[in-house]
Short mmCIF file of C-alpha atoms in Angstrom, two decimals:
data_model
loop_
_atom_site.label_atom_id
_atom_site.label_comp_id
_atom_site.label_asym_id
_atom_site.label_seq_id
_atom_site.Cartn_x
_atom_site.Cartn_y
_atom_site.Cartn_z
CA ASP G 1 0.00 0.00 0.00
CA ALA G 2 1.33 3.44 -0.90
CA GLY G 3 0.14 5.05 2.31
CA VAL G 4 -1.32 8.53 2.50
CA ILE G 5 -0.04 10.71 -0.31
CA GLN G 6 0.28 14.47 -0.05
CA SER G 7 1.35 17.08 -2.56
CA PRO G 8 3.21 19.27 -2.83
CA ARG G 9 5.81 18.34 -0.22
CA HIS G 10 7.07 21.90 -0.03
CA GLU G 11 5.35 25.14 -0.97
CA VAL G 12 6.77 28.64 -0.82
CA THR G 13 4.43 31.44 -1.69
CA GLU G 14 3.94 35.12 -1.13
CA MET G 15 1.39 36.68 1.15
CA GLY G 16 -1.97 37.06 -0.52
CA GLN G 17 -1.56 34.15 -2.89
CA GLU G 18 -3.88 31.14 -3.00
CA VAL G 19 -2.45 27.85 -1.79
CA THR G 20 -3.96 24.42 -2.46
CA LEU G 21 -2.77 21.33 -0.63
CA ARG G 22 -3.76 17.87 -1.83
CA CYS G 23 -4.24 14.53 -0.16
CA LYS G 24 -4.97 10.99 -1.27
CA PRO G 25 -5.98 8.77 1.66
CA ILE G 26 -5.26 5.07 1.94
CA SER G 27 -7.66 3.10 -0.24
CA GLY G 28 -10.60 1.80 1.77
CA HIS G 29 -10.24 4.31 4.59
CA ASN G 30 -13.43 6.20 5.35
CA SER G 31 -12.10 8.93 7.61
CA LEU G 32 -9.77 11.77 6.67
CA PHE G 33 -8.20 14.41 8.87
CA TRP G 34 -6.30 17.61 8.10
CA TYR G 35 -3.83 18.81 10.74
CA ARG G 36 -1.50 21.76 11.08
CA GLN G 37 1.70 21.53 13.12
CA THR G 38 3.80 24.41 14.41
CA MET G 39 6.38 24.68 17.15
CA MET G 40 4.18 27.09 19.05
CA ARG G 41 0.87 25.23 18.91
CA GLY G 42 1.81 21.63 18.26
CA LEU G 43 -0.49 19.41 16.19
CA GLU G 44 -3.91 20.98 15.64
CA LEU G 45 -6.89 19.32 13.98
CA LEU G 46 -8.34 21.53 11.27
CA ILE G 47 -11.12 19.41 9.81
CA TYR G 48 -12.40 15.84 9.84
CA PHE G 49 -14.29 14.06 7.04
CA ASN G 50 -16.16 10.78 7.29
CA ASN G 51 -17.41 9.15 4.08
CA ASN G 52 -16.49 12.37 2.23
CA VAL G 53 -18.72 14.51 4.46
CA PRO G 54 -17.21 17.20 6.72
CA ILE G 55 -18.10 16.21 10.28
CA ASP G 56 -16.08 18.65 12.35
CA ASP G 57 -14.51 21.83 11.00
CA SER G 58 -14.29 23.65 14.31
CA GLY G 59 -10.52 23.76 13.99
CA MET G 60 -10.50 25.70 10.74
CA PRO G 61 -8.92 29.02 11.72
CA GLU G 62 -11.04 31.37 9.68
CA ASP G 63 -12.85 31.85 6.40
CA ARG G 64 -9.58 31.97 4.52
CA PHE G 65 -9.36 28.21 4.98
CA SER G 66 -11.59 25.77 3.13
CA ALA G 67 -11.48 22.02 2.60
CA LYS G 68 -13.24 19.68 0.22
CA MET G 69 -13.46 15.96 -0.31
CA PRO G 70 -15.19 15.39 -3.65
CA ASN G 71 -14.65 11.63 -3.53
CA ALA G 72 -13.21 8.90 -1.34
CA SER G 73 -9.73 9.17 -2.82
CA PHE G 74 -9.04 12.90 -2.86
CA SER G 75 -9.19 15.92 -0.59
CA THR G 76 -7.95 19.49 -0.81
CA LEU G 77 -7.18 22.17 1.73
CA LYS G 78 -7.19 25.67 0.32
CA ILE G 79 -5.94 28.89 1.86
CA GLN G 80 -6.99 32.11 0.18
CA PRO G 81 -5.47 34.61 0.74
CA SER G 82 -2.44 33.17 2.49
CA GLU G 83 -0.66 35.00 5.32
CA PRO G 84 2.78 34.55 6.92
CA ARG G 85 1.16 33.12 10.07
CA ASP G 86 -0.14 30.23 7.98
CA SER G 87 3.41 28.94 7.66
CA ALA G 88 3.42 25.44 9.12
CA VAL G 89 3.54 21.76 8.22
CA TYR G 90 0.15 20.50 7.10
CA PHE G 91 -0.55 16.82 7.55
CA CYS G 92 -3.32 14.72 6.12
CA ALA G 93 -4.21 11.49 7.92
CA SER G 94 -6.69 8.73 7.23
CA SER G 95 -8.22 5.93 9.26
CA LEU G 96 -10.24 2.86 8.42
CA GLY G 97 -13.59 3.77 9.92
CA ASP G 98 -15.28 5.96 12.45
CA ARG G 99 -14.49 4.13 15.67
CA SER G 100 -12.46 5.78 18.39
CA ALA G 101 -10.05 2.86 18.34
CA ASP G 102 -9.11 3.32 14.70
CA THR G 103 -5.46 4.13 14.07
CA GLN G 104 -4.62 7.22 12.07
CA TYR G 105 -2.03 6.98 9.32
CA PHE G 106 -0.29 10.22 8.49
CA GLY G 107 0.97 11.42 5.16
CA PRO G 108 4.45 12.92 4.80
CA GLY G 109 3.12 16.46 5.18
CA THR G 110 3.35 19.67 3.20
CA ARG G 111 5.74 22.30 4.53
CA LEU G 112 4.19 25.67 3.71
CA THR G 113 6.14 28.90 3.88
CA VAL G 114 4.30 32.15 3.28
CA LEU G 115 6.64 35.11 2.75
CA GLN N 1 -12.13 21.62 26.87
CA LYS N 2 -10.26 18.38 26.48
CA GLU N 3 -6.59 18.62 27.37
CA VAL N 4 -3.71 16.23 26.95
CA GLU N 5 -0.58 17.27 28.79
CA GLN N 6 2.98 16.14 28.24
CA ASN N 7 6.29 17.40 29.53
CA SER N 8 8.00 18.96 26.52
CA GLY N 9 11.44 17.82 27.65
CA PRO N 10 13.93 17.19 26.33
CA LEU N 11 14.27 13.96 28.23
CA SER N 12 17.85 12.80 27.96
CA VAL N 13 18.80 9.20 28.78
CA PRO N 14 21.93 7.15 28.16
CA GLU N 15 21.91 4.32 25.68
CA GLY N 16 20.61 1.12 27.26
CA ALA N 17 18.58 2.88 29.93
CA ILE N 18 14.81 2.92 30.38
CA ALA N 19 13.06 6.02 29.06
CA SER N 20 9.78 6.90 30.75
CA LEU N 21 7.35 9.23 29.01
CA ASN N 22 4.20 10.44 30.71
CA CYS N 23 0.89 11.90 29.59
CA THR N 24 -2.12 13.11 31.54
CA TYR N 25 -5.57 13.82 30.17
CA SER N 26 -8.58 15.72 31.42
CA ASP N 27 -11.56 13.84 29.98
CA ARG N 28 -12.66 10.96 32.20
CA GLY N 29 -14.70 9.53 29.34
CA SER N 30 -11.60 8.83 27.28
CA GLN N 31 -11.46 5.29 25.93
CA SER N 32 -8.61 5.03 23.45
CA PHE N 33 -5.02 6.04 23.96
CA PHE N 34 -2.19 6.18 21.47
CA TRP N 35 1.53 6.87 21.39
CA TYR N 36 3.00 8.25 18.17
CA ARG N 37 6.67 8.73 17.41
CA GLN N 38 7.75 11.64 15.23
CA TYR N 39 11.27 11.97 13.93
CA SER N 40 12.47 15.45 13.08
CA GLY N 41 11.06 16.51 9.72
CA LYS N 42 8.87 13.43 9.44
CA SER N 43 5.23 12.60 10.09
CA PRO N 44 3.88 10.94 13.25
CA GLU N 45 3.72 7.15 13.19
CA LEU N 46 1.81 4.97 15.61
CA ILE N 47 3.90 2.81 17.93
CA MET N 48 1.44 1.75 20.63
CA SER N 49 -2.27 1.81 21.40
CA ILE N 50 -3.95 0.87 24.67
CA TYR N 51 -7.60 0.71 25.65
CA SER N 52 -7.83 -0.90 29.11
CA ASN N 53 -6.14 -0.37 32.45
CA GLY N 54 -2.81 -2.03 32.96
CA ASP N 55 0.25 -2.68 30.88
CA LYS N 56 0.62 -3.56 27.22
CA GLU N 57 3.98 -4.70 25.95
CA ASP N 58 5.31 -4.73 22.40
CA GLY N 59 8.99 -5.50 22.09
CA ARG N 60 10.97 -2.84 23.91
CA PHE N 61 7.89 -0.67 24.37
CA THR N 62 5.38 -0.86 27.21
CA ALA N 63 2.31 1.33 27.47
CA GLN N 64 0.72 1.76 30.89
CA LEU N 65 -2.79 3.09 31.45
CA ASN N 66 -4.37 4.21 34.71
CA LYS N 67 -7.85 5.58 34.05
CA ALA N 68 -8.53 6.37 37.71
CA SER N 69 -5.53 8.70 37.80
CA GLN N 70 -6.01 9.77 34.19
CA TYR N 71 -2.54 9.10 32.98
CA VAL N 72 -0.90 7.00 30.34
CA SER N 73 2.80 6.35 30.06
CA LEU N 74 5.25 4.83 27.63
CA LEU N 75 8.35 2.96 28.74
CA ILE N 76 11.16 2.28 26.32
CA ARG N 77 13.57 -0.38 27.54
CA ASP N 78 17.17 -0.65 26.32
CA SER N 79 16.91 2.79 24.73
CA GLN N 80 18.83 3.26 21.50
CA PRO N 81 20.01 6.44 19.78
CA SER N 82 17.51 5.62 17.03
CA ASP N 83 14.73 6.13 19.59
CA SER N 84 15.60 9.83 19.72
CA ALA N 85 12.42 11.55 18.53
CA THR N 86 9.38 13.41 19.76
CA TYR N 87 6.69 11.19 21.28
CA LEU N 88 3.09 12.35 20.95
CA CYS N 89 0.32 11.14 23.21
CA ALA N 90 -3.18 11.07 21.67
CA VAL N 91 -6.45 10.46 23.46
CA ASN N 92 -9.93 9.72 22.09
CA GLU N 93 -13.00 10.32 24.20
CA GLY N 94 -15.36 7.36 24.13
CA GLY N 95 -17.57 7.60 21.05
CA SER N 96 -15.39 10.25 19.45
CA TYR N 97 -13.13 9.45 16.54
CA ILE N 98 -11.33 12.76 16.82
CA PRO N 99 -8.16 12.43 18.89
CA THR N 100 -6.69 15.14 21.04
CA PHE N 101 -2.91 15.27 20.75
CA GLY N 102 -0.46 16.40 23.37
CA ARG N 103 2.40 18.73 22.44
CA GLY N 104 4.87 15.89 22.60
CA THR N 105 7.98 15.02 24.62
CA SER N 106 11.38 15.21 23.00
CA LEU N 107 13.55 12.20 23.83
CA ILE N 108 17.30 12.19 23.34
CA VAL N 109 19.20 8.93 23.75
CA HIS N 110 22.91 9.60 23.93
CA PRO N 111 25.60 6.96 23.31
#
């Protein structure tokens, strides 16, 4: 199995630009999570999808952030317009189902730098 | 608000020693507990999960859970330099599939 795939791995952009991060979960997994990790705040959950439906987006910082999951094998996280404080590593993770005992498998992450 | 607390460290231990990592949580309804290891510049990877009180052993790793005291710990026996990483504790409240992660403890195993 290829694991969770994320692209791009690195993104450098200028303030005000639109940024789109992409994720392909593990085949057969029904749950998908987007996280942001910084030194200051640690690992923060942004949004959680189950069966392609957003279940909890309470962690999305503000309206500049949006996420979609048009099908079971693809999700995007978009930031428009981007700001320097959005600089972080963004992880996508997937799990098999919707049970609390399900293990999350993380992708390699996208390191975003907003200048 | 659910909280998962970990000492940020760094915890420094000599090679061959036992490393003890601790985590406390605030939600008494928590049912599932996980330890993830994260190497610098890499993504978290699961190393242990535990769901009931007591000890669970897997090779050099032992997870310990005490729900009454609301803590979970990870012991690493015969620590190796390759164990040097940040260890994240994650806790799921019963019925919730959204884990709460601690900030992580940095472990350094020196030769």
